[in-house]
Amino acid sequence: MKQSEELQEILRRIDHRGYPAYKDTAGAYQFANYVLSIDHVQGDPFASPSKVSVRVDGKKAGFPAEMTDQKHTRIALADALVRRFGRQIEQYSHKAKGSGKSGLISVSRPGQEVLERSAIEITPGSGDVLLRLEIGFPANGRTINAGELGKILFRFLPECVQQSLFYKNTDKQHLQAVYELAQDQQFIREQLAEKQLAAFVADGAVLPRESGVSDRPMKHAVVFSSPQSLAVELELPYAGRLRGMGIQRGVTLIVGGGYHGKSTLLKALERGVYNHIAGDGREYVITDDTAVKIRAEDGRSIQKTDISMFINGLPNGKDTKSFVTEDASGSTSQAANVIEAMEAGTRLFLIDEDTSATNFMIRDELMARVVHPKMEPITPFIDRVEELFSEYGISTILVAGSCGSYFYKASHVIQMMQYQPQEITETAKQEAARFADITRDKPALKAADRPEFHRVFAAAKQAAQNDRMKIKGMGKDAVSIDRDTVELRYVEQLVDSEQTMALGYMVKYAKQHLFDGKRDLREIARLLEELVQKKGIGAVCEGRYLPCNLAVPRVQEIFACLNRCRTLDETGRGALHGRYSGK
């Protein structure tokens, strides 16, 4: 390893030379309290910034072992440190002048959720801290301005590192609060299973967001308060007694007038699969972490999915035990989303009537009389929702604004009134009893209708041999893997564009190493999840350096991304080829 003085000498030597001479700076350098690594040097001042990392020895960093030993507290600590570092560098970014991206200093900027990121890693046991960032190496035109880079590497960066990555210089009370919140959130997650809850929403939670383009809490919003009949009290390790609404497993209906907070509550539950930072308002909104938001998704690709549980006897004779389409309808896409979520191991469906296909969700009595059931290939979700719980253990939380038929199926009915919940199960059941139950005579789930979950695909040989696949993120909406675009805009529990980028690398890795014609899709998704859990997100990135803009997605989103790949061959021209075998 070189010393920092050698880096200074290199900068003096290459000053005013052509920009490619910056390549000479690549390597690791020992500074006073940390190691600086220049992992990748940009080829041009207008290209993507250079990739740099900082490693601090755990003994020097000095963070308490209790904060780094458990995964959930380690992730929370890493999240707090990268946020602190981000605030520190704001005062220095672009202070070094030049053309193009000269002087840019950037690091991952987390949102309201706490996610595991490639931007920062803390090693369990040793407590070593590794931070990854991007720096635009300064130039005048395309001529090296080594003096300005010297400012960044020897003045700006050391100050930010000292103030952010060493425990003695941090706000210890804040980090202790971060640790305690993470422990309390983990405790609630464990209590969900113990108390047979699908979700928990604490009293005092702020669910409305600032605006449609901001995920921050709305100022002066009505705070949440649980109805007494659904209230659950928990004794948290640090925050003490906490009261809130416990949503029992089973079928829960959320109803109410327009603009009273139904979808706002559901959105909070969607995001409750992740922990949130203090001050977000949803710190103690905790949802079963396997929950999946189900919606219609017109136009999506479906590959070899068994949707016969809901759709059978199509007039064109198309096989619904192994359904394939490049342009799904609302009903077929929502059926596929249900089955694929089951395949991914969900224990909870989250559904909003507003984003669902009406004919998939319900079929009223008048329509059944006009169009005979034998002429209707769709078995609506309402006819399966109870069996999904009794046979598969999958609960449903459904927002309904106009369809009262689900009152017959619901184990609990919650009415939102001015953003406050009230339990109206008994009232709803009494009113429902006055009307004919159009769902009561539906046949039970037959063995032949039970979905098969063994889909095996094989990637083209060219894909396995192609080590130059390029990954390009398109925000949270899509990711391109070697020009094959995977649409993800309706995978609503992707909360960060860095998750989308990570999914791109996971699909690339799966194409090259896992799609062998023997493993099924569930096994591939689980292998990707386990690989990342054991070795970090870098395990699926086989380049010379690990990108600093990746965040770990859940296995449910890994599965969703794989399901939306229209092709698995190298060029993107051929269709997926697969087979079913009974399991």
Short mmCIF file of C-alpha atoms in Angstrom, two decimals, residues 194-546:
data_model
loop_
_atom_site.label_atom_id
_atom_site.label_comp_id
_atom_site.label_asym_id
_atom_site.label_seq_id
_atom_site.Cartn_x
_atom_site.Cartn_y
_atom_site.Cartn_z
CA GLU A 194 -46.34 -13.75 18.39
CA LYS A 195 -49.65 -11.87 18.49
CA GLN A 196 -50.90 -13.12 15.10
CA LEU A 197 -50.89 -9.61 13.64
CA ALA A 198 -50.51 -8.64 9.99
CA ALA A 199 -49.54 -5.06 10.88
CA PHE A 200 -49.29 -2.52 13.70
CA VAL A 201 -49.91 1.25 13.49
CA ALA A 202 -48.91 3.22 16.58
CA ASP A 203 -50.96 5.97 18.14
CA GLY A 204 -49.44 9.33 17.25
CA ALA A 205 -48.24 8.15 13.84
CA VAL A 206 -48.34 10.73 11.05
CA LEU A 207 -49.46 8.91 7.89
CA PRO A 208 -50.14 11.70 5.32
CA ARG A 209 -47.17 12.82 3.26
CA GLU A 210 -46.09 16.37 2.51
CA SER A 211 -47.10 16.18 -1.17
CA GLY A 212 -47.33 13.85 -4.13
CA VAL A 213 -43.63 14.37 -4.83
CA SER A 214 -42.38 14.41 -1.23
CA ASP A 215 -42.26 11.46 1.14
CA ARG A 216 -41.75 13.63 4.20
CA PRO A 217 -44.53 13.87 6.81
CA MET A 218 -47.27 16.44 6.29
CA LYS A 219 -47.10 19.33 8.71
CA HIS A 220 -50.11 19.79 11.01
CA ALA A 221 -51.58 16.46 9.87
CA VAL A 222 -54.11 14.54 11.95
CA VAL A 223 -52.22 12.00 14.04
CA PHE A 224 -53.35 8.40 14.11
CA SER A 225 -55.27 6.96 17.07
CA SER A 226 -56.41 3.36 17.34
CA PRO A 227 -60.03 2.45 18.11
CA GLN A 228 -60.27 0.78 21.50
CA SER A 229 -61.55 -2.50 20.01
CA LEU A 230 -58.37 -2.93 17.92
CA ALA A 231 -55.91 -1.43 20.39
CA VAL A 232 -52.77 -3.38 21.22
CA GLU A 233 -50.27 -2.33 23.87
CA LEU A 234 -46.61 -3.28 23.57
CA GLU A 235 -43.81 -2.82 26.08
CA LEU A 236 -40.85 -1.79 23.94
CA PRO A 237 -37.27 -2.34 25.14
CA TYR A 238 -36.43 1.39 25.04
CA ALA A 239 -39.50 3.51 24.23
CA GLY A 240 -41.57 1.76 26.88
CA ARG A 241 -45.33 1.31 26.60
CA LEU A 242 -46.68 1.90 23.12
CA ARG A 243 -50.35 1.70 22.15
CA GLY A 244 -51.57 1.29 18.60
CA MET A 245 -53.89 -0.49 16.20
CA GLY A 246 -53.17 -4.15 15.64
CA ILE A 247 -54.55 -5.53 12.38
CA GLN A 248 -55.24 -9.20 12.93
CA ARG A 249 -54.37 -11.83 10.36
CA GLY A 250 -57.29 -12.77 8.15
CA VAL A 251 -59.35 -10.55 5.84
CA THR A 252 -59.48 -6.88 6.81
CA LEU A 253 -61.54 -4.33 4.90
CA ILE A 254 -60.72 -0.60 5.05
CA VAL A 255 -63.68 1.54 4.00
CA GLY A 256 -64.80 5.16 4.20
CA GLY A 257 -65.67 8.16 2.10
CA GLY A 258 -63.35 9.75 -0.40
CA TYR A 259 -60.39 11.73 0.99
CA HIS A 260 -60.81 10.30 4.50
CA GLY A 261 -57.48 8.45 4.53
CA LYS A 262 -58.13 4.89 3.29
CA SER A 263 -55.37 4.83 0.67
CA THR A 264 -53.10 6.86 2.95
CA LEU A 265 -53.33 4.12 5.57
CA LEU A 266 -52.70 1.42 2.96
CA LYS A 267 -49.69 3.31 1.57
CA ALA A 268 -48.23 3.50 5.08
CA LEU A 269 -48.75 -0.24 5.47
CA GLU A 270 -47.01 -0.84 2.11
CA ARG A 271 -43.97 1.06 3.33
CA GLY A 272 -44.16 -0.59 6.75
CA VAL A 273 -42.20 -3.55 5.40
CA TYR A 274 -39.18 -1.25 5.90
CA ASN A 275 -37.99 0.56 9.02
CA HIS A 276 -38.21 4.37 8.93
CA ILE A 277 -36.03 7.09 10.42
CA ALA A 278 -37.02 9.09 13.48
CA GLY A 279 -39.24 12.02 12.63
CA ASP A 280 -40.81 10.32 9.62
CA GLY A 281 -44.11 9.82 11.43
CA ARG A 282 -44.22 6.14 10.45
CA GLU A 283 -41.42 4.91 12.71
CA TYR A 284 -43.84 2.56 14.43
CA VAL A 285 -45.92 1.55 11.41
CA ILE A 286 -44.73 -2.03 11.11
CA THR A 287 -46.09 -4.49 8.54
CA ASP A 288 -45.36 -8.16 7.98
CA ASP A 289 -42.15 -7.87 5.99
CA THR A 290 -43.33 -10.33 3.32
CA ALA A 291 -46.36 -8.17 2.42
CA VAL A 292 -46.94 -7.47 -1.27
CA LYS A 293 -49.04 -4.72 -2.85
CA ILE A 294 -51.23 -6.31 -5.51
CA ARG A 295 -52.63 -4.28 -8.40
CA ALA A 296 -53.64 -4.51 -12.04
CA GLU A 297 -50.77 -3.92 -14.45
CA ASP A 298 -52.00 -3.63 -18.01
CA GLY A 299 -49.38 -4.45 -20.61
CA ARG A 300 -46.96 -6.37 -18.41
CA SER A 301 -45.16 -9.49 -19.56
CA ILE A 302 -46.23 -12.80 -18.01
CA GLN A 303 -44.11 -15.91 -18.47
CA LYS A 304 -45.37 -19.43 -17.75
CA THR A 305 -47.48 -18.43 -14.72
CA ASP A 306 -50.27 -20.69 -13.50
CA ILE A 307 -53.25 -18.31 -13.19
CA SER A 308 -55.87 -21.09 -13.38
CA MET A 309 -56.86 -20.43 -9.76
CA PHE A 310 -58.58 -17.30 -11.09
CA ILE A 311 -58.87 -17.65 -14.88
CA ASN A 312 -59.94 -20.73 -16.80
CA GLY A 313 -61.60 -21.63 -20.07
CA LEU A 314 -60.50 -18.68 -22.18
CA PRO A 315 -62.47 -18.51 -25.46
CA ASN A 316 -59.28 -18.75 -27.53
CA GLY A 317 -58.32 -21.93 -25.71
CA LYS A 318 -55.16 -20.38 -24.27
CA ASP A 319 -53.51 -22.40 -21.52
CA THR A 320 -53.89 -20.70 -18.11
CA LYS A 321 -51.89 -23.38 -16.25
CA SER A 322 -48.84 -22.02 -18.01
CA PHE A 323 -49.98 -18.59 -19.12
CA VAL A 324 -47.79 -16.52 -21.42
CA THR A 325 -48.42 -13.04 -22.80
CA GLU A 326 -46.41 -9.98 -23.70
CA ASP A 327 -49.38 -7.66 -23.17
CA ALA A 328 -51.48 -8.68 -20.16
CA SER A 329 -54.96 -7.30 -19.50
CA GLY A 330 -55.96 -5.82 -16.16
CA SER A 331 -57.47 -9.07 -14.89
CA THR A 332 -54.75 -11.43 -16.14
CA SER A 333 -52.01 -9.15 -14.84
CA GLN A 334 -53.60 -8.95 -11.39
CA ALA A 335 -54.12 -12.71 -11.32
CA ALA A 336 -50.46 -13.21 -12.21
CA ASN A 337 -49.40 -10.71 -9.54
CA VAL A 338 -51.33 -12.68 -6.91
CA ILE A 339 -49.88 -16.03 -7.95
CA GLU A 340 -46.33 -14.69 -8.25
CA ALA A 341 -46.59 -13.09 -4.79
CA MET A 342 -47.70 -16.46 -3.41
CA GLU A 343 -44.74 -18.03 -5.17
CA ALA A 344 -42.43 -15.46 -3.55
CA GLY A 345 -43.63 -16.44 -0.07
CA THR A 346 -45.90 -13.55 0.91
CA ARG A 347 -48.10 -13.83 4.00
CA LEU A 348 -50.07 -10.64 3.31
CA PHE A 349 -51.75 -9.07 0.29
CA LEU A 350 -52.32 -5.29 0.26
CA ILE A 351 -54.95 -4.27 -2.29
CA ASP A 352 -56.56 -0.96 -3.21
CA GLU A 353 -59.81 -1.14 -5.16
CA ASP A 354 -58.77 1.98 -7.09
CA THR A 355 -55.78 0.23 -8.70
CA SER A 356 -57.48 -3.11 -9.27
CA ALA A 357 -59.27 -4.64 -12.25
CA THR A 358 -62.96 -4.56 -11.37
CA ASN A 359 -63.78 -7.86 -13.09
CA PHE A 360 -60.95 -9.55 -11.20
CA MET A 361 -62.16 -8.32 -7.80
CA ILE A 362 -65.95 -8.82 -7.98
CA ARG A 363 -68.86 -9.89 -10.17
CA ASP A 364 -72.25 -8.65 -9.00
CA GLU A 365 -75.51 -10.60 -9.04
CA LEU A 366 -77.11 -8.68 -11.90
CA MET A 367 -74.12 -9.26 -14.16
CA ALA A 368 -74.15 -12.95 -13.22
CA ARG A 369 -77.79 -13.15 -14.30
CA VAL A 370 -77.25 -11.36 -17.60
CA VAL A 371 -73.98 -13.11 -18.51
CA HIS A 372 -74.17 -16.74 -17.36
CA PRO A 373 -71.29 -17.83 -15.07
CA LYS A 374 -70.40 -20.60 -17.52
CA MET A 375 -69.54 -17.89 -20.04
CA GLU A 376 -67.27 -16.07 -17.58
CA PRO A 377 -63.65 -17.40 -17.42
CA ILE A 378 -62.74 -15.29 -14.35
CA THR A 379 -63.20 -16.55 -10.80
CA PRO A 380 -63.05 -13.22 -8.94
CA PHE A 381 -60.75 -12.61 -6.00
CA ILE A 382 -63.72 -12.37 -3.63
CA ASP A 383 -64.38 -16.08 -4.19
CA ARG A 384 -60.82 -16.99 -3.21
CA VAL A 385 -59.94 -14.52 -0.45
CA GLU A 386 -61.09 -16.72 2.46
CA GLU A 387 -59.42 -19.82 1.06
CA LEU A 388 -56.19 -17.93 0.55
CA PHE A 389 -56.12 -17.46 4.30
CA SER A 390 -57.45 -20.84 5.38
CA GLU A 391 -55.47 -22.91 2.86
CA TYR A 392 -52.30 -20.85 2.35
CA GLY A 393 -52.14 -18.63 5.45
CA ILE A 394 -52.20 -15.46 3.36
CA SER A 395 -54.04 -12.51 4.89
CA THR A 396 -55.56 -9.66 2.89
CA ILE A 397 -55.95 -5.97 3.72
CA LEU A 398 -58.27 -4.42 1.15
CA VAL A 399 -59.27 -0.79 0.63
CA ALA A 400 -62.79 -0.62 -0.77
CA GLY A 401 -64.78 2.48 -1.58
CA SER A 402 -67.69 1.15 -3.58
CA CYS A 403 -67.85 -2.66 -3.35
CA GLY A 404 -69.84 -3.83 -0.32
CA SER A 405 -69.73 -7.53 -1.16
CA TYR A 406 -66.45 -7.93 0.70
CA PHE A 407 -68.32 -7.23 3.97
CA TYR A 408 -69.39 -10.88 3.84
CA LYS A 409 -65.80 -12.04 3.70
CA ALA A 410 -64.11 -9.63 6.11
CA SER A 411 -63.10 -10.70 9.60
CA HIS A 412 -62.58 -7.02 10.48
CA VAL A 413 -63.94 -3.83 8.92
CA ILE A 414 -62.21 -0.51 9.61
CA GLN A 415 -63.81 2.77 8.60
CA MET A 416 -61.58 5.80 8.09
CA MET A 417 -63.21 9.10 9.08
CA GLN A 418 -61.10 12.24 8.74
CA TYR A 419 -57.92 10.12 8.91
CA GLN A 420 -59.07 8.37 12.08
CA PRO A 421 -59.99 4.64 12.16
CA GLN A 422 -63.12 3.17 13.68
CA GLU A 423 -63.97 -0.50 13.81
CA ILE A 424 -67.42 -1.10 12.31
CA THR A 425 -67.31 -4.89 11.83
CA GLU A 426 -70.54 -5.59 13.69
CA THR A 427 -72.45 -2.78 11.95
CA ALA A 428 -71.18 -3.84 8.53
CA LYS A 429 -72.16 -7.46 9.15
CA GLN A 430 -75.65 -6.43 10.30
CA GLU A 431 -76.19 -4.32 7.20
CA ALA A 432 -74.82 -7.06 4.96
CA ALA A 433 -77.30 -9.53 6.46
CA ARG A 434 -80.14 -7.47 4.94
CA PHE A 435 -78.90 -8.23 1.43
CA ALA A 436 -78.45 -11.50 -0.41
CA ASP A 437 -74.90 -12.84 -0.19
CA ILE A 438 -73.98 -13.34 -3.83
CA THR A 439 -70.77 -15.11 -2.83
CA ARG A 440 -72.22 -17.79 -0.55
CA ASP A 441 -72.74 -20.57 -3.10
CA LYS A 442 -69.36 -20.43 -4.79
CA PRO A 443 -67.51 -23.77 -5.09
CA ALA A 444 -64.49 -24.48 -2.93
CA LEU A 445 -61.00 -24.48 -4.36
CA LYS A 446 -60.46 -27.72 -6.26
CA ALA A 447 -57.18 -29.58 -6.26
CA ALA A 448 -56.89 -28.93 -9.99
CA ASP A 449 -57.13 -25.18 -9.36
CA ARG A 450 -54.25 -25.08 -6.91
CA PRO A 451 -51.38 -23.19 -8.55
CA GLU A 452 -48.16 -24.92 -9.43
CA PHE A 453 -45.00 -23.11 -8.41
CA HIS A 454 -42.26 -24.89 -10.32
CA ARG A 455 -41.21 -22.74 -13.25
CA VAL A 456 -37.85 -23.59 -14.76
CA PHE A 457 -36.12 -21.35 -17.30
CA ALA A 458 -32.83 -21.56 -19.11
CA ALA A 459 -30.90 -18.52 -20.32
CA ALA A 460 -29.17 -18.59 -23.68
CA LYS A 461 -25.55 -19.72 -23.59
CA GLN A 462 -24.50 -16.33 -24.92
CA ALA A 463 -25.84 -14.69 -21.75
CA ALA A 464 -23.66 -16.84 -19.51
CA GLN A 465 -20.62 -15.94 -21.58
CA ASN A 466 -21.37 -12.22 -21.81
CA ASP A 467 -19.41 -10.42 -19.10
CA ARG A 468 -20.00 -7.01 -20.66
CA MET A 469 -23.71 -6.66 -19.90
CA LYS A 470 -24.45 -3.03 -19.08
CA ILE A 471 -26.85 -2.04 -16.32
CA LYS A 472 -28.72 1.25 -16.62
CA GLY A 473 -31.20 2.48 -14.04
CA MET A 474 -34.23 4.58 -14.91
CA GLY A 475 -35.17 5.81 -11.47
CA LYS A 476 -37.66 3.52 -9.75
CA ASP A 477 -39.53 2.93 -13.00
CA ALA A 478 -37.29 0.49 -14.85
CA VAL A 479 -33.85 -1.01 -15.26
CA SER A 480 -32.09 -1.93 -18.49
CA ILE A 481 -29.94 -5.06 -18.56
CA ASP A 482 -27.95 -5.13 -21.79
CA ARG A 483 -30.70 -3.16 -23.58
CA ASP A 484 -33.46 -5.43 -22.20
CA THR A 485 -35.72 -3.04 -20.26
CA VAL A 486 -37.56 -4.44 -17.25
CA GLU A 487 -40.58 -2.29 -16.33
CA LEU A 488 -40.93 -1.83 -12.56
CA ARG A 489 -43.08 1.29 -12.14
CA TYR A 490 -45.98 -0.75 -10.76
CA VAL A 491 -43.85 -2.68 -8.29
CA GLU A 492 -44.94 -0.17 -5.70
CA GLN A 493 -42.82 -1.29 -2.75
CA LEU A 494 -39.60 -0.34 -4.49
CA VAL A 495 -38.87 2.84 -2.57
CA ASP A 496 -35.42 3.83 -3.83
CA SER A 497 -33.80 3.98 -7.28
CA GLU A 498 -30.76 2.27 -5.74
CA GLN A 499 -32.90 -0.84 -5.20
CA THR A 500 -33.77 -0.80 -8.90
CA MET A 501 -30.07 -0.66 -9.82
CA ALA A 502 -29.36 -3.56 -7.47
CA LEU A 503 -32.09 -5.60 -9.16
CA GLY A 504 -30.38 -5.00 -12.49
CA TYR A 505 -27.14 -6.51 -11.17
CA MET A 506 -29.06 -9.41 -9.65
CA VAL A 507 -30.76 -10.26 -12.95
CA LYS A 508 -27.41 -10.05 -14.72
CA TYR A 509 -25.84 -12.41 -12.16
CA ALA A 510 -28.79 -14.81 -12.45
CA LYS A 511 -28.52 -14.86 -16.25
CA GLN A 512 -24.84 -15.67 -16.07
CA HIS A 513 -24.79 -18.17 -13.21
CA LEU A 514 -28.21 -19.43 -12.09
CA PHE A 515 -30.54 -19.95 -15.06
CA ASP A 516 -29.37 -23.45 -15.90
CA GLY A 517 -32.64 -25.13 -16.89
CA LYS A 518 -32.76 -26.99 -13.55
CA ARG A 519 -33.42 -24.42 -10.86
CA ASP A 520 -36.92 -23.00 -10.61
CA LEU A 521 -37.65 -19.29 -10.23
CA ARG A 522 -38.23 -19.50 -6.48
CA GLU A 523 -34.88 -21.17 -5.94
CA ILE A 524 -33.10 -18.56 -8.06
CA ALA A 525 -34.70 -15.67 -6.14
CA ARG A 526 -33.81 -17.30 -2.81
CA LEU A 527 -30.24 -17.97 -3.91
CA LEU A 528 -29.85 -14.30 -4.85
CA GLU A 529 -31.31 -13.22 -1.51
CA GLU A 530 -29.06 -15.58 0.47
CA LEU A 531 -25.97 -14.58 -1.50
CA VAL A 532 -26.55 -10.90 -0.71
CA GLN A 533 -27.38 -11.61 2.93
CA LYS A 534 -24.19 -13.60 3.46
CA LYS A 535 -21.72 -11.66 1.33
CA GLY A 536 -23.34 -8.27 0.74
CA ILE A 537 -24.67 -6.72 -2.44
CA GLY A 538 -21.15 -6.78 -3.91
CA ALA A 539 -21.49 -10.53 -4.38
CA VAL A 540 -23.64 -10.00 -7.49
CA CYS A 541 -21.39 -7.28 -8.92
CA GLU A 542 -18.43 -8.88 -10.61
CA GLY A 543 -16.66 -5.81 -11.93
CA ARG A 544 -13.41 -4.21 -10.81
CA TYR A 545 -15.19 -2.12 -8.19
CA LEU A 546 -18.52 -2.14 -6.40
#
